[in-house]
Amino acid sequence: HAELLFSTSRIVVVDDAMRVDELRTPPLALVCALGRADVQPELAETLRTRATPPLVLASHPAIEDAPRVLVPRLRKRGVKQHLRTHAHGASAAHDAHARGVSSRADHANADAASTSATSNASLSSHPDIRGALKRDWLLKHKQSKPAVVMALLDNDVLDGSSDARAQLTRSLEKLYGAAHNAGAYVCVVCLAAGPGLPEVLPEDKASIIRKLLNIENRSIVTLNTATAQGREHGWNKAMKVAQELAIKMYGEECDRMTAMVDDPGCPAVLRARYAFKAGTYAEFRQDWVTATKRYRTAYEALPDVRAGMTTQDIIETLEVSEVLHVKLCVLLLHSGSPTEAVHQIEKHMRRWSNAASALGQEALPTFHEWRARQYNVFGDLLEHRLPAPAPVGTPRTHLPAFYFHAAAQCSIARRLAFDSVAFDSTAAPIEDVKVELGSYVGQLKIAGTENTRLTPEQYMAYLRVKDTRETISRETIELLTKAHDHYKENSAGTAGGRSFASLIAELANEYLHAGDYKSARKLFTTVAVVYRRERWTELLCSVLLHLKTCAKALRDDEAYLSICLEMAALNEGAASEHAPAAFIAAYAAMNEPRSGAAGGGGEDEDEDEDDVAPTITCGDGHLDRVFIHKAGFSTLDCVPGEPVKFHVALMSNLAGDLDISHIDVDFTESDAYEWSDSRSRVLRSREWLRLSFDIIPKCGYVCEATSLTLTTKAGYEFVIPFTADTSDCSTSSVNYESLPDSVLKMKIKTHTLDVRDAPPRATITMHTPNGSALVGEMSRVDITVTSVTDELEEAELLLHVTEDDEPSSNVHILSNTTGDVIPNGNIVIGDVALHATWTGAVCLRWSSDGPPAALHATLTAKRTGARMTEMFKNNPRTAPVESVTHVSCDAPFTVKRAYLPSYRQSPLVLQGDKCSKSPPVGVMLATLHVGGPTELTLDDVKSNVTGAPDKGVTQTDTNDTVTLNAGDAFLHVIPLRSQDHGEDSVRVKWHRTHGDSKSRDKAPTVIINEYVLPAVIGSKPPLTVELKYPPKLFLGEPFTYEVRASNATTASYDVKVAVTDSTGFVFSGIKRATMYVPPLSSASFYFLLVPIVTGSAVLPEMSLSAERFAAKFVPPIESRRVYVRPAY
């Protein structure tokens, strides 16, 4: 055991042997393997990975090690025997067990004889026994008290010589005796390297093993190591046997302990011990329900703290209850009952809360340490058992952070109790007393003794020196940090800003008590931000007191003064108690002499040029309560050069009067505006000071008040920045109710006048000399810019055209010289002197006619003045001067289109005819009417295919001596030779007859307009003729020559057909006839022909006449040409 030495020189802190970490996981059954060390690693792996639950293996190389490894158990067979042994000493029983007992029956007889010697009367009068739980009992059962002993035998030894079998017999006899005395069951694994070993050991060998070890036949397992399958099968069987025996052994022990618990004569402490052991045995078997019941029985059996108990007994009771409580909580959480676990921790803390009144002052830190440990351990258990993050709505008591915070609160109470104990190092014992952990949980003993308890004086001395202030503070900080981190990650919506701020304040306070002023100040500063924002004045005051202590300890005079001023301005509620003292401290700090500062009470003429007056800014969040101020101009409109009233209303919230030597109002343009008042004043607490003065706005300079500066006689400057609330005196303002009538009558409206971005004073004039423009031509626009009262530096014009308030894509702005499009309509003017004029011109070109458009001109210049340029870094140009003029456009021509079919000329057409000899199917008539109030002359008119100017061109002759006026028209004829015609565009080249503003050297400006015509489909002819004959003709073979006429109209027609003889064909049939062609139908006429020549030939000529149209149609030779082949 670790030792603790009481002396004035050194302290060594010891830890409990039954650690809480060992209680958080269920124990695993221990199996002891003896013999065949070469196969034990494989056995250990099987027990660890395949057994459920896993089994722990303790390996020993030889069976002869059994007496040394298996330690006899000092088991009591009843409560009476335990009490008798305790009363008369346990030495005789210990000797008997050490010598070993031959059989279990002898052991039972001895227990019965000893039990009968004690009467029931002596049990009822037996006092309580100190020591409920052995400190190392659980550890021994997990590491050195096996439940099963597995003997690994070599089959060759069983088949070997008589001497080898005799030696094995002696070893097994010793193994049985040691295992019996240790309370462990035995099983045997017989290993063989060859395939001859059967699955069941032969009876001659098995009977010897059963007789020697007193075991059943199923506890003997055979294993063939020659094959992997045999090894796996054998080890699995051995694992199952070990599991069954372990469960049986722990079940018997659990029943035995339960029977002793149920004994009516069992004292409370023994009942707690036996119930704890029964619960542990049930855990070994993973019988969670039984284990929970036994642990609860043990917990409830513990005696309550009562008057007259010694401090040692109370501490021991608390630590024993901690062990039982932790086991209960672990099992409840493992079984999925967090609510019951929460009830258990609440019950646990309520039950032992009265221990504080029974303990002495020196023991209170230990008691609070115990309480902190209960909460901390339970929080750790919850963290590993419950989901993270917890769902919203989870009760606060189900969060680990709740218990970490409770543990931190207990640790804080521990520090307070430690500080309250007046400990004098000279009062410590002079002689050295070595202390170590006792045999039982919660007990200490004098080192070197069997179990000698400390005297009350020695125990109190131990309690006084076991803790240090640094250790307690460090543990408290760790707990608070742990609680903060868990609340931050897993609060389930239960922790708000105030909760976090309170937690951080506790953490900062602990750093403060630990002497870490930098960390404390950092955390207190974070908390103060929250309290200022939420206006929690009393809480803020307490934090400021701690910040004041930190600043003083760190010798930060600036922070100290700032904190004192803030506290001096807190005059609400309980915080007002500290305000006067804080003001006195701040006043004293301001009047302390500063190194390098000039004397004279703040006189400017006596100050050194290099001396900088200390500045205190009252708008940085924590000093905004020091002053209440309203400032601004009395109007929103102004004219440069005319004075405007500026008003200031100021009230101090400090708990004392402030001596002021200067009052200054600072403006953005310090070289253009300034105001200062050097009269000495006393700024009374909670009284308003009102000032008024004139400011003359200047053109080109920003007229904006930024702050108010108060200079004290001590040389400190209070800078009060102006914000949007500074000039807000409306009913919706935050502090409207606190403003007196004298301030409201000042009619403060704004602290910024809108002259900082005024446009330059200049004019823009635009004029179109040619009047209305015509589509396609460049129409000139003259522009004049005149400087009225401001010089223009690097001026620019921005032009754009709109139609119906939308950007126009129909009108383009062109250069007057090159005719190119001006990018973005931007024209650089340059510098324009005062009262000077700049003139220029641009051209507008309309791509189509439309309603009048608006030409917008925007004039900007470079900003002047250093401050103006600095404020508008991202916008270096002035506000624009704008001008708008309306421009209109007329169409030089309007085009009308008409279609004229040629029915009368060609009523009969050949079907599918595309040859050039076919007459036109119609004509397209394009009529161009002259528009606009001007005279035009045509230069050229032609039609073509859009996108292909050289395809299908039709041209109309023009005369440049002819002048066209408004209303005149000319005709352009386009013949259509197919039903789908391709010419769909008319291009007109023209110029103004008398020239325009763009004409040079009397040469006209020629304009080209193109008008797109719609696609035209000609009307179908009324009669269509189709000639039908075989595709192949052979000499001497007759064929039929068919003439078919199709009618596309709703009228009927008579068509006369006449055929002329041909030299290459013999004709048979009627040569002249009349066909009747019904409406929307067709009629045919047939001839029989015989070819009499080979090669190329022409079918007989045929003529068709439609009397209704008085038209005759003869199919062309191209449609009658055939080829005659020789006959085969």
Coordinates of N, CA and C in Angstrom, one line a residue, residues 377-499:
V377 N -18.8 10.9 -10.5 CA -18.9 9.5 -11.0 C -20.2 9.2 -11.7
F378 N -21.3 9.7 -11.2 CA -22.6 9.5 -11.8 C -22.7 10.2 -13.2
G379 N -22.1 11.4 -13.2 CA -22.1 12.0 -14.5 C -21.3 11.3 -15.6
D380 N -20.2 10.7 -15.2 CA -19.4 9.8 -16.1 C -20.2 8.6 -16.5
L381 N -20.9 8.0 -15.6 CA -21.8 6.8 -16.0 C -22.8 7.2 -17.0
L382 N -23.5 8.4 -16.7 CA -24.5 8.8 -17.7 C -23.9 9.1 -19.1
E383 N -22.7 9.7 -19.1 CA -22.1 10.1 -20.3 C -21.9 8.8 -21.2
H384 N -21.5 7.7 -20.7 CA -21.2 6.5 -21.4 C -22.4 5.7 -21.7
R385 N -23.6 5.9 -21.0 CA -24.7 5.1 -21.2 C -25.9 5.8 -22.0
L386 N -25.9 7.1 -22.0 CA -27.0 7.8 -22.7 C -26.5 8.3 -24.0
P387 N -27.5 8.5 -25.0 CA -27.1 9.0 -26.3 C -26.6 10.4 -26.2
A388 N -25.6 10.8 -27.1 CA -25.1 12.2 -27.2 C -25.1 12.6 -28.6
P389 N -25.6 13.8 -28.9 CA -26.3 14.6 -28.0 C -27.7 14.2 -27.6
A390 N -28.1 14.5 -26.4 CA -29.4 14.1 -25.9 C -30.5 14.9 -26.7
P391 N -31.6 14.2 -27.0 CA -32.7 14.9 -27.8 C -33.3 16.1 -27.0
V392 N -33.8 17.0 -27.7 CA -34.4 18.2 -27.1 C -35.6 17.7 -26.2
G393 N -35.7 18.3 -25.0 CA -36.7 17.9 -24.1 C -36.3 16.9 -23.0
T394 N -35.0 16.5 -23.1 CA -34.5 15.6 -22.1 C -34.4 16.3 -20.8
P395 N -34.9 15.7 -19.7 CA -34.9 16.4 -18.4 C -33.5 16.8 -18.0
R396 N -33.4 17.8 -17.3 CA -32.0 18.3 -16.9 C -31.3 17.3 -16.1
T397 N -32.0 16.6 -15.2 CA -31.4 15.6 -14.4 C -30.9 14.4 -15.1
H398 N -31.1 14.3 -16.4 CA -30.6 13.2 -17.2 C -29.4 13.6 -18.0
L399 N -28.9 14.7 -17.8 CA -27.7 15.2 -18.5 C -26.5 15.1 -17.7
P400 N -25.4 14.6 -18.2 CA -24.1 14.5 -17.5 C -23.7 15.8 -17.0
A401 N -23.8 16.9 -17.8 CA -23.3 18.2 -17.3 C -24.0 18.6 -16.0
F402 N -25.2 18.3 -15.8 CA -25.9 18.6 -14.6 C -25.1 18.1 -13.3
Y403 N -24.7 16.9 -13.4 CA -24.0 16.3 -12.3 C -22.5 16.7 -12.2
F404 N -21.9 17.1 -13.3 CA -20.6 17.6 -13.3 C -20.6 19.0 -12.6
H405 N -21.7 19.8 -12.9 CA -21.8 21.1 -12.3 C -22.1 20.9 -10.8
A406 N -23.0 19.9 -10.4 CA -23.2 19.7 -9.0 C -21.9 19.3 -8.3
A407 N -21.1 18.5 -8.9 CA -19.8 18.1 -8.3 C -18.9 19.3 -8.1
A408 N -19.0 20.2 -9.1 CA -18.2 21.4 -9.0 C -18.7 22.3 -7.8
Q409 N -20.0 22.4 -7.6 CA -20.6 23.1 -6.5 C -20.1 22.5 -5.2
C410 N -20.1 21.2 -5.1 CA -19.6 20.5 -3.9 C -18.1 20.8 -3.7
S411 N -17.3 20.8 -4.8 CA -15.9 21.1 -4.6 C -15.7 22.6 -4.2
I412 N -16.6 23.5 -4.6 CA -16.5 24.9 -4.1 C -16.8 24.9 -2.6
A413 N -17.8 24.1 -2.2 CA -18.1 24.1 -0.8 C -16.9 23.4 0.0
R414 N -16.2 22.5 -0.6 CA -15.0 21.9 0.0 C -14.0 23.0 0.2
R415 N -13.8 23.9 -0.8 CA -12.8 24.9 -0.7 C -13.2 25.9 0.4
L416 N -14.4 26.2 0.5 CA -14.9 27.2 1.5 C -14.7 26.5 2.9
A417 N -15.0 25.2 3.0 CA -14.8 24.6 4.3 C -13.4 24.5 4.7
F418 N -12.5 24.3 3.7 CA -11.1 24.2 3.9 C -10.6 25.6 4.4
D419 N -11.1 26.6 3.8 CA -10.6 28.0 4.2 C -11.1 28.3 5.6
S420 N -12.3 27.8 6.0 CA -12.8 28.1 7.3 C -12.1 27.5 8.4
V421 N -11.3 26.4 8.1 CA -10.6 25.7 9.2 C -9.3 26.4 9.4
A422 N -9.1 27.0 10.6 CA -7.9 27.7 11.0 C -6.8 26.7 11.3
F423 N -5.9 26.5 10.4 CA -4.9 25.4 10.6 C -3.5 26.1 10.8
D424 N -2.9 25.8 11.8 CA -1.6 26.3 12.2 C -0.6 25.2 12.0
S425 N 0.4 25.4 11.2 CA 1.4 24.3 10.9 C 2.2 23.9 12.2
T426 N 2.3 24.8 13.1 CA 3.0 24.5 14.3 C 2.2 23.6 15.2
A427 N 0.9 23.4 15.0 CA 0.1 22.5 15.8 C 0.1 21.1 15.4
A428 N 0.8 20.8 14.3 CA 0.9 19.4 13.8 C 1.7 18.6 14.8
P429 N 1.5 17.2 14.8 CA 2.3 16.4 15.7 C 3.8 16.5 15.4
I430 N 4.5 16.4 16.4 CA 6.0 16.5 16.2 C 6.5 15.2 15.7
E431 N 6.1 14.1 16.3 CA 6.6 12.8 15.8 C 5.9 12.4 14.5
D432 N 6.7 11.7 13.6 CA 6.1 11.2 12.4 C 5.2 10.0 12.6
V433 N 4.0 10.1 11.9 CA 3.1 8.9 12.0 C 2.8 8.5 10.6
K434 N 3.2 7.3 10.3 CA 3.0 6.7 8.9 C 1.6 6.0 8.9
V435 N 0.9 6.4 7.9 CA -0.5 5.9 7.7 C -0.6 5.2 6.4
E436 N -1.4 4.1 6.4 CA -1.7 3.4 5.1 C -3.1 2.9 5.2
L437 N -3.6 2.5 4.0 CA -4.9 2.0 3.9 C -5.2 0.8 4.7
G438 N -6.3 0.7 5.4 CA -6.7 -0.5 6.2 C -7.2 -1.6 5.3
S439 N -7.6 -2.7 6.0 CA -8.0 -3.8 5.3 C -9.4 -3.7 4.7
Y440 N -10.2 -2.7 5.3 CA -11.6 -2.6 4.9 C -11.7 -1.2 4.2
V441 N -12.8 -1.2 3.4 CA -13.1 0.1 2.7 C -13.4 1.2 3.6
G442 N -12.7 2.3 3.5 CA -13.0 3.5 4.3 C -12.2 3.6 5.6
Q443 N -11.3 2.6 5.8 CA -10.5 2.6 7.0 C -9.0 2.9 6.7
L444 N -8.4 3.5 7.7 CA -6.9 3.8 7.7 C -6.3 3.0 8.9
K445 N -5.1 2.7 8.8 CA -4.4 2.1 9.9 C -3.0 2.6 10.0
I446 N -2.4 2.4 11.1 CA -1.0 2.8 11.3 C -0.1 1.8 10.5
A447 N 0.8 2.4 9.8 CA 1.7 1.6 8.9 C 2.5 0.6 9.8
G448 N 2.6 -0.6 9.3 CA 3.4 -1.7 9.9 C 2.6 -2.5 10.9
T449 N 1.3 -2.2 11.2 CA 0.5 -3.0 12.1 C -0.5 -3.8 11.2
E450 N -1.1 -4.8 11.9 CA -2.1 -5.6 11.2 C -3.3 -4.8 10.8
N451 N -3.9 -4.1 11.7 CA -5.1 -3.3 11.4 C -5.4 -2.3 12.5
T452 N -4.3 -1.7 13.0 CA -4.5 -0.7 14.1 C -5.0 0.6 13.7
R453 N -6.2 1.0 14.2 CA -6.8 2.2 13.8 C -6.1 3.4 14.3
L454 N -6.3 4.5 13.7 CA -5.7 5.8 14.1 C -6.6 6.3 15.3
T455 N -5.9 7.0 16.2 CA -6.6 7.7 17.3 C -7.4 8.8 16.7
P456 N -8.4 9.3 17.4 CA -9.2 10.5 16.9 C -8.3 11.7 16.6
E457 N -7.3 11.9 17.4 CA -6.4 13.0 17.2 C -5.5 12.8 15.9
Q458 N -5.1 11.6 15.8 CA -4.3 11.3 14.6 C -5.2 11.4 13.3
Y459 N -6.4 10.9 13.4 CA -7.3 11.0 12.2 C -7.6 12.4 11.9
M460 N -7.8 13.3 12.9 CA -8.1 14.7 12.6 C -6.9 15.4 12.0
A461 N -5.7 15.0 12.5 CA -4.5 15.6 11.9 C -4.4 15.1 10.4
Y462 N -4.7 13.9 10.1 CA -4.7 13.4 8.7 C -5.6 14.2 7.9
L463 N -6.9 14.5 8.4 CA -7.8 15.2 7.6 C -7.3 16.7 7.3
R464 N -6.6 17.2 8.3 CA -6.1 18.6 8.1 C -5.0 18.7 7.0
V465 N -4.2 17.7 6.9 CA -3.1 17.8 6.0 C -3.2 17.1 4.7
K466 N -4.3 16.3 4.6 CA -4.4 15.5 3.3 C -4.7 16.4 2.1
D467 N -5.4 17.5 2.3 CA -5.7 18.4 1.3 C -4.9 19.7 1.2
T468 N -4.7 20.2 0.1 CA -4.1 21.5 -0.1 C -5.0 22.4 -0.9
R469 N -4.8 23.7 -0.7 CA -5.7 24.7 -1.4 C -5.5 24.6 -2.9
E470 N -4.3 24.3 -3.4 CA -4.0 24.2 -4.8 C -4.7 23.0 -5.4
T471 N -4.7 21.9 -4.7 CA -5.3 20.7 -5.2 C -6.8 20.8 -5.3
I472 N -7.4 21.4 -4.3 CA -8.9 21.6 -4.3 C -9.3 22.6 -5.4
S473 N -8.5 23.7 -5.6 CA -8.9 24.6 -6.7 C -8.7 23.9 -8.1
R474 N -7.6 23.1 -8.2 CA -7.4 22.5 -9.5 C -8.5 21.5 -9.8
E475 N -9.0 20.7 -8.8 CA -10.1 19.8 -9.1 C -11.4 20.5 -9.4
T476 N -11.6 21.6 -8.7 CA -12.8 22.4 -8.9 C -12.8 23.0 -10.3
I477 N -11.7 23.5 -10.8 CA -11.6 24.1 -12.1 C -11.8 23.0 -13.2
E478 N -11.3 21.8 -12.9 CA -11.5 20.7 -13.9 C -13.0 20.3 -13.9
L479 N -13.6 20.3 -12.8 CA -15.1 19.9 -12.8 C -15.9 21.0 -13.5
L480 N -15.6 22.3 -13.2 CA -16.4 23.3 -13.9 C -16.1 23.4 -15.4
T481 N -14.9 23.1 -15.8 CA -14.6 23.1 -17.2 C -15.3 21.9 -17.9
K482 N -15.3 20.8 -17.2 CA -16.0 19.6 -17.7 C -17.5 19.9 -17.8
A483 N -18.1 20.5 -16.8 CA -19.5 20.8 -16.9 C -19.8 21.8 -18.1
H484 N -19.0 22.8 -18.2 CA -19.2 23.8 -19.3 C -19.1 23.1 -20.6
D485 N -18.1 22.3 -20.9 CA -17.9 21.6 -22.2 C -19.1 20.7 -22.5
H486 N -19.6 20.0 -21.4 CA -20.8 19.1 -21.7 C -22.0 19.9 -21.9
Y487 N -22.2 21.0 -21.2 CA -23.4 21.8 -21.5 C -23.4 22.4 -22.9
K488 N -22.2 22.7 -23.3 CA -22.0 23.3 -24.6 C -22.3 22.4 -25.7
E489 N -22.0 21.1 -25.5 CA -22.2 20.1 -26.6 C -23.5 19.3 -26.4
N490 N -24.0 19.2 -25.2 CA -25.1 18.3 -25.0 C -26.0 18.9 -23.9
S491 N -26.6 20.0 -24.2 CA -27.5 20.6 -23.2 C -29.0 20.3 -23.4
A492 N -29.3 19.8 -24.6 CA -30.7 19.4 -24.9 C -31.7 20.6 -24.7
G493 N -31.1 21.8 -25.0 CA -31.9 23.0 -24.9 C -32.3 23.5 -23.5
T494 N -31.6 22.9 -22.5 CA -31.8 23.3 -21.1 C -31.0 24.4 -20.5
A495 N -29.9 24.7 -21.3 CA -28.9 25.8 -20.8 C -29.0 27.0 -21.7
G496 N -29.3 28.1 -21.1 CA -29.3 29.4 -21.9 C -28.1 30.2 -21.7
G497 N -28.2 31.5 -22.1 CA -27.1 32.4 -22.0 C -26.7 32.7 -20.5
R498 N -27.8 32.8 -19.7 CA -27.5 33.1 -18.3 C -26.9 32.0 -17.6
S499 N -27.3 30.7 -17.9 CA -26.8 29.6 -17.3 C -25.3 29.4 -17.6

